[in-house]
Amino acid sequence: MNAETFTKSNTASLFSEASLTTILEGLAQGRMQIKAADPYFRAVAALPNNAQRTSWEKIPHISLHPPAGYSGTQALSGIGYAEQQKELVLSIGQYFGIAGELGIFFEDHYADCALELSYRDFAKLIPDFINMPGHKYFVARNGRWLVSVTMEDDVYFTEKTTLQMP
């Protein structure tokens, strides 16, 4: 799949115009690559799960959850929840020294491809995840860490994993 066919993909249809422009620029500049999603689905499926949902209570993690009564675009303390998610992910990247690493982004609902991109570029896409169907995953190329944004808009991070990556 190339950038032109990516724009017609199910995955591309999930992003805002601004994010899609960022992705296409990243592809053109070689900062991002398109990958097949299936091998990464299989890698994440190896996490402890319960009825096809990751059992985060069985994995040491850091998380952020929307407050009770939260509805998608609601602002919290003057900052939208999507911005809080983005800031959390960026600060985790800085704290754990992975902000410059590459990973694979994919989602489990509608995706027909995955994107290899930098941790920083992934964080920039987070505001598009609010109300996006499915669970979104960003996994280190070596399987050493994982960020997940659930369809309920929870954010999880773990470095306590060794996923078998393709």
PDB file of C-alpha atoms in Angstrom:
ATOM      1  CA  MET A   1       0.000   0.000   0.000  1.00  0.00           C
ATOM      2  CA  ASN A   2       1.313   3.449  -0.848  1.00  0.00           C
ATOM      3  CA  ALA A   3       0.231   6.952   0.278  1.00  0.00           C
ATOM      4  CA  GLU A   4      -2.338   7.245  -2.512  1.00  0.00           C
ATOM      5  CA  THR A   5      -4.071   3.977  -1.665  1.00  0.00           C
ATOM      6  CA  PHE A   6      -3.737   4.760   2.059  1.00  0.00           C
ATOM      7  CA  THR A   7      -5.985   7.820   1.593  1.00  0.00           C
ATOM      8  CA  LYS A   8      -8.741   5.453   0.408  1.00  0.00           C
ATOM      9  CA  SER A   9      -8.257   2.976   3.262  1.00  0.00           C
ATOM     10  CA  ASN A  10     -10.546   2.375   6.219  1.00  0.00           C
ATOM     11  CA  THR A  11      -7.710   3.434   8.512  1.00  0.00           C
ATOM     12  CA  ALA A  12      -7.321   6.821   6.794  1.00  0.00           C
ATOM     13  CA  SER A  13     -11.065   7.474   7.079  1.00  0.00           C
ATOM     14  CA  LEU A  14     -10.730   7.500  10.884  1.00  0.00           C
ATOM     15  CA  PHE A  15      -8.562  10.626  10.973  1.00  0.00           C
ATOM     16  CA  SER A  16      -9.372  14.334  10.697  1.00  0.00           C
ATOM     17  CA  GLU A  17      -8.163  16.218   7.629  1.00  0.00           C
ATOM     18  CA  ALA A  18      -5.384  17.843   9.648  1.00  0.00           C
ATOM     19  CA  SER A  19      -4.109  14.514  10.975  1.00  0.00           C
ATOM     20  CA  LEU A  20      -4.413  12.887   7.567  1.00  0.00           C
ATOM     21  CA  THR A  21      -2.290  15.705   6.116  1.00  0.00           C
ATOM     22  CA  THR A  22       0.307  15.089   8.875  1.00  0.00           C
ATOM     23  CA  ILE A  23       0.313  11.363   8.071  1.00  0.00           C
ATOM     24  CA  LEU A  24       0.655  11.929   4.324  1.00  0.00           C
ATOM     25  CA  GLU A  25       3.534  14.356   4.927  1.00  0.00           C
ATOM     26  CA  GLY A  26       5.194  11.787   7.188  1.00  0.00           C
ATOM     27  CA  LEU A  27       4.809   9.123   4.515  1.00  0.00           C
ATOM     28  CA  ALA A  28       6.232  11.434   1.829  1.00  0.00           C
ATOM     29  CA  GLN A  29       9.198  12.379   4.049  1.00  0.00           C
ATOM     30  CA  GLY A  30       9.878   8.765   5.036  1.00  0.00           C
ATOM     31  CA  ARG A  31       9.103   9.425   8.744  1.00  0.00           C
ATOM     32  CA  MET A  32       6.157   7.024   8.571  1.00  0.00           C
ATOM     33  CA  GLN A  33       5.551   3.722   6.821  1.00  0.00           C
ATOM     34  CA  ILE A  34       2.425   1.719   6.050  1.00  0.00           C
ATOM     35  CA  LYS A  35       2.375  -1.855   7.365  1.00  0.00           C
ATOM     36  CA  ALA A  36      -0.043  -4.782   7.327  1.00  0.00           C
ATOM     37  CA  ALA A  37      -2.085  -4.698  10.557  1.00  0.00           C
ATOM     38  CA  ASP A  38      -2.728  -8.438  11.071  1.00  0.00           C
ATOM     39  CA  PRO A  39       0.657  -9.402  12.558  1.00  0.00           C
ATOM     40  CA  TYR A  40       0.303  -6.650  15.161  1.00  0.00           C
ATOM     41  CA  PHE A  41      -3.250  -7.697  16.064  1.00  0.00           C
ATOM     42  CA  ARG A  42      -1.866 -11.172  16.769  1.00  0.00           C
ATOM     43  CA  ALA A  43       0.932  -9.754  18.952  1.00  0.00           C
ATOM     44  CA  VAL A  44      -1.495  -7.727  21.107  1.00  0.00           C
ATOM     45  CA  ALA A  45      -3.893 -10.670  21.319  1.00  0.00           C
ATOM     46  CA  ALA A  46      -1.227 -12.394  23.438  1.00  0.00           C
ATOM     47  CA  LEU A  47      -1.837  -9.924  26.300  1.00  0.00           C
ATOM     48  CA  PRO A  48      -3.944 -11.220  29.195  1.00  0.00           C
ATOM     49  CA  ASN A  49      -7.539 -10.741  28.141  1.00  0.00           C
ATOM     50  CA  ASN A  50     -11.104 -11.366  29.169  1.00  0.00           C
ATOM     51  CA  ALA A  51     -13.723 -11.687  26.423  1.00  0.00           C
ATOM     52  CA  GLN A  52     -11.458 -10.038  23.827  1.00  0.00           C
ATOM     53  CA  ARG A  53     -10.647  -7.064  26.086  1.00  0.00           C
ATOM     54  CA  THR A  54      -7.191  -6.561  27.541  1.00  0.00           C
ATOM     55  CA  SER A  55      -7.214  -7.358  31.263  1.00  0.00           C
ATOM     56  CA  TRP A  56      -5.276  -4.330  32.448  1.00  0.00           C
ATOM     57  CA  GLU A  57      -5.711  -5.368  36.081  1.00  0.00           C
ATOM     58  CA  LYS A  58      -3.230  -8.190  35.317  1.00  0.00           C
ATOM     59  CA  ILE A  59      -0.578  -5.878  33.812  1.00  0.00           C
ATOM     60  CA  PRO A  60       1.395  -3.191  35.714  1.00  0.00           C
ATOM     61  CA  HIS A  61       0.384   0.064  34.032  1.00  0.00           C
ATOM     62  CA  ILE A  62      -0.193   3.811  34.156  1.00  0.00           C
ATOM     63  CA  SER A  63      -3.683   4.950  33.174  1.00  0.00           C
ATOM     64  CA  LEU A  64      -5.957   7.957  32.689  1.00  0.00           C
ATOM     65  CA  HIS A  65      -9.726   7.565  32.756  1.00  0.00           C
ATOM     66  CA  PRO A  66     -12.467  10.053  31.862  1.00  0.00           C
ATOM     67  CA  PRO A  67     -14.509  11.298  34.833  1.00  0.00           C
ATOM     68  CA  ALA A  68     -18.045  10.065  35.535  1.00  0.00           C
ATOM     69  CA  GLY A  69     -20.533  11.677  33.193  1.00  0.00           C
ATOM     70  CA  TYR A  70     -17.844  12.442  30.610  1.00  0.00           C
ATOM     71  CA  SER A  71     -19.042  12.753  27.026  1.00  0.00           C
ATOM     72  CA  GLY A  72     -16.418  12.749  24.279  1.00  0.00           C
ATOM     73  CA  THR A  73     -15.573  16.405  23.773  1.00  0.00           C
ATOM     74  CA  GLN A  74     -16.244  17.713  27.294  1.00  0.00           C
ATOM     75  CA  ALA A  75     -13.525  19.983  28.713  1.00  0.00           C
ATOM     76  CA  LEU A  76     -11.805  19.215  32.020  1.00  0.00           C
ATOM     77  CA  SER A  77     -10.219  22.044  34.011  1.00  0.00           C
ATOM     78  CA  GLY A  78     -10.033  24.219  30.899  1.00  0.00           C
ATOM     79  CA  ILE A  79      -8.187  21.535  28.929  1.00  0.00           C
ATOM     80  CA  GLY A  80     -10.080  19.114  26.705  1.00  0.00           C
ATOM     81  CA  TYR A  81      -9.751  15.458  27.654  1.00  0.00           C
ATOM     82  CA  ALA A  82      -8.070  14.716  24.305  1.00  0.00           C
ATOM     83  CA  GLU A  83      -5.383  17.252  25.187  1.00  0.00           C
ATOM     84  CA  GLN A  84      -4.991  15.638  28.626  1.00  0.00           C
ATOM     85  CA  GLN A  85      -4.534  12.268  26.920  1.00  0.00           C
ATOM     86  CA  LYS A  86      -1.937  13.760  24.580  1.00  0.00           C
ATOM     87  CA  GLU A  87      -0.055  15.447  27.455  1.00  0.00           C
ATOM     88  CA  LEU A  88      -0.063  12.214  29.495  1.00  0.00           C
ATOM     89  CA  VAL A  89       1.329  10.214  26.574  1.00  0.00           C
ATOM     90  CA  LEU A  90       3.998  12.845  25.874  1.00  0.00           C
ATOM     91  CA  SER A  91       5.044  12.983  29.532  1.00  0.00           C
ATOM     92  CA  ILE A  92       5.212   9.169  29.711  1.00  0.00           C
ATOM     93  CA  GLY A  93       7.432   9.199  26.630  1.00  0.00           C
ATOM     94  CA  GLN A  94       9.761  11.732  28.245  1.00  0.00           C
ATOM     95  CA  TYR A  95       9.813   9.981  31.632  1.00  0.00           C
ATOM     96  CA  PHE A  96      10.558   6.519  30.226  1.00  0.00           C
ATOM     97  CA  GLY A  97      12.985   7.829  27.583  1.00  0.00           C
ATOM     98  CA  ILE A  98      10.983   6.499  24.651  1.00  0.00           C
ATOM     99  CA  ALA A  99       9.785   9.788  23.099  1.00  0.00           C
ATOM    100  CA  GLY A 100      12.158   9.363  20.161  1.00  0.00           C
ATOM    101  CA  GLU A 101      11.413   5.685  19.530  1.00  0.00           C
ATOM    102  CA  LEU A 102       9.457   4.209  16.643  1.00  0.00           C
ATOM    103  CA  GLY A 103       6.350   2.136  17.107  1.00  0.00           C
ATOM    104  CA  ILE A 104       3.424   0.657  15.238  1.00  0.00           C
ATOM    105  CA  PHE A 105      -0.038   2.246  15.434  1.00  0.00           C
ATOM    106  CA  PHE A 106      -3.179   0.261  14.615  1.00  0.00           C
ATOM    107  CA  GLU A 107      -6.756  -0.023  15.777  1.00  0.00           C
ATOM    108  CA  ASP A 108      -8.866  -3.124  16.134  1.00  0.00           C
ATOM    109  CA  HIS A 109     -12.236  -2.110  14.771  1.00  0.00           C
ATOM    110  CA  TYR A 110     -11.972  -0.924  11.208  1.00  0.00           C
ATOM    111  CA  ALA A 111      -8.303  -0.851  10.266  1.00  0.00           C
ATOM    112  CA  ASP A 112      -6.933  -2.384   7.139  1.00  0.00           C
ATOM    113  CA  CYS A 113      -3.358  -1.270   7.765  1.00  0.00           C
ATOM    114  CA  ALA A 114      -0.963  -0.103  10.471  1.00  0.00           C
ATOM    115  CA  LEU A 115       1.393   2.868  10.567  1.00  0.00           C
ATOM    116  CA  GLU A 116       4.987   2.854  11.725  1.00  0.00           C
ATOM    117  CA  LEU A 117       5.749   6.275  13.179  1.00  0.00           C
ATOM    118  CA  SER A 118       7.574   8.041  15.984  1.00  0.00           C
ATOM    119  CA  TYR A 119       6.222   8.221  19.505  1.00  0.00           C
ATOM    120  CA  ARG A 120       5.945  12.029  19.158  1.00  0.00           C
ATOM    121  CA  ASP A 121       3.975  11.748  15.903  1.00  0.00           C
ATOM    122  CA  PHE A 122       1.660   9.214  17.541  1.00  0.00           C
ATOM    123  CA  ALA A 123       0.968  11.620  20.430  1.00  0.00           C
ATOM    124  CA  LYS A 124      -0.030  14.337  17.929  1.00  0.00           C
ATOM    125  CA  LEU A 125      -2.749  12.034  16.540  1.00  0.00           C
ATOM    126  CA  ILE A 126      -4.387  11.332  19.919  1.00  0.00           C
ATOM    127  CA  PRO A 127      -7.047  14.085  19.715  1.00  0.00           C
ATOM    128  CA  ASP A 128      -8.565  12.174  16.770  1.00  0.00           C
ATOM    129  CA  PHE A 129      -9.076   9.122  18.990  1.00  0.00           C
ATOM    130  CA  ILE A 130     -11.936  10.605  21.025  1.00  0.00           C
ATOM    131  CA  ASN A 131     -15.106   8.794  19.979  1.00  0.00           C
ATOM    132  CA  MET A 132     -13.192   6.760  17.355  1.00  0.00           C
ATOM    133  CA  PRO A 133     -14.550   3.213  17.253  1.00  0.00           C
ATOM    134  CA  GLY A 134     -12.373   0.399  18.492  1.00  0.00           C
ATOM    135  CA  HIS A 135      -9.270   0.216  20.633  1.00  0.00           C
ATOM    136  CA  LYS A 136      -6.141   1.970  19.446  1.00  0.00           C
ATOM    137  CA  TYR A 137      -2.671   0.551  20.055  1.00  0.00           C
ATOM    138  CA  PHE A 138       0.818   1.960  19.709  1.00  0.00           C
ATOM    139  CA  VAL A 139       3.438  -0.732  20.293  1.00  0.00           C
ATOM    140  CA  ALA A 140       7.223  -0.451  20.327  1.00  0.00           C
ATOM    141  CA  ARG A 141       8.802  -2.079  17.306  1.00  0.00           C
ATOM    142  CA  ASN A 142      10.527  -4.489  19.679  1.00  0.00           C
ATOM    143  CA  GLY A 143       7.362  -5.089  21.769  1.00  0.00           C
ATOM    144  CA  ARG A 144       8.952  -3.601  24.916  1.00  0.00           C
ATOM    145  CA  TRP A 145       6.167  -1.073  25.674  1.00  0.00           C
ATOM    146  CA  LEU A 146       2.568  -0.406  24.686  1.00  0.00           C
ATOM    147  CA  VAL A 147       0.146   2.536  24.727  1.00  0.00           C
ATOM    148  CA  SER A 148      -3.546   1.756  24.356  1.00  0.00           C
ATOM    149  CA  VAL A 149      -6.457   4.183  23.981  1.00  0.00           C
ATOM    150  CA  THR A 150      -9.695   2.279  24.473  1.00  0.00           C
ATOM    151  CA  MET A 151     -13.000   2.920  22.763  1.00  0.00           C
ATOM    152  CA  GLU A 152     -14.158   4.258  26.146  1.00  0.00           C
ATOM    153  CA  ASP A 153     -11.332   6.855  25.905  1.00  0.00           C
ATOM    154  CA  ASP A 154      -9.192   5.342  28.690  1.00  0.00           C
ATOM    155  CA  VAL A 155      -5.423   5.573  28.170  1.00  0.00           C
ATOM    156  CA  TYR A 156      -3.086   2.785  29.321  1.00  0.00           C
ATOM    157  CA  PHE A 157       0.696   2.505  29.166  1.00  0.00           C
ATOM    158  CA  THR A 158       2.876  -0.426  30.137  1.00  0.00           C
ATOM    159  CA  GLU A 159       6.526  -1.193  29.769  1.00  0.00           C
ATOM    160  CA  LYS A 160       5.988  -4.536  31.471  1.00  0.00           C
ATOM    161  CA  THR A 161       5.413  -6.483  28.306  1.00  0.00           C
ATOM    162  CA  THR A 162       7.446  -8.457  25.810  1.00  0.00           C
ATOM    163  CA  LEU A 163       5.160  -8.840  22.844  1.00  0.00           C
ATOM    164  CA  GLN A 164       6.396 -11.022  20.007  1.00  0.00           C
ATOM    165  CA  MET A 165       6.516  -8.493  17.189  1.00  0.00           C
ATOM    166  CA  PRO A 166       6.760  -9.468  13.528  1.00  0.00           C
TER     167      PRO A 166
END
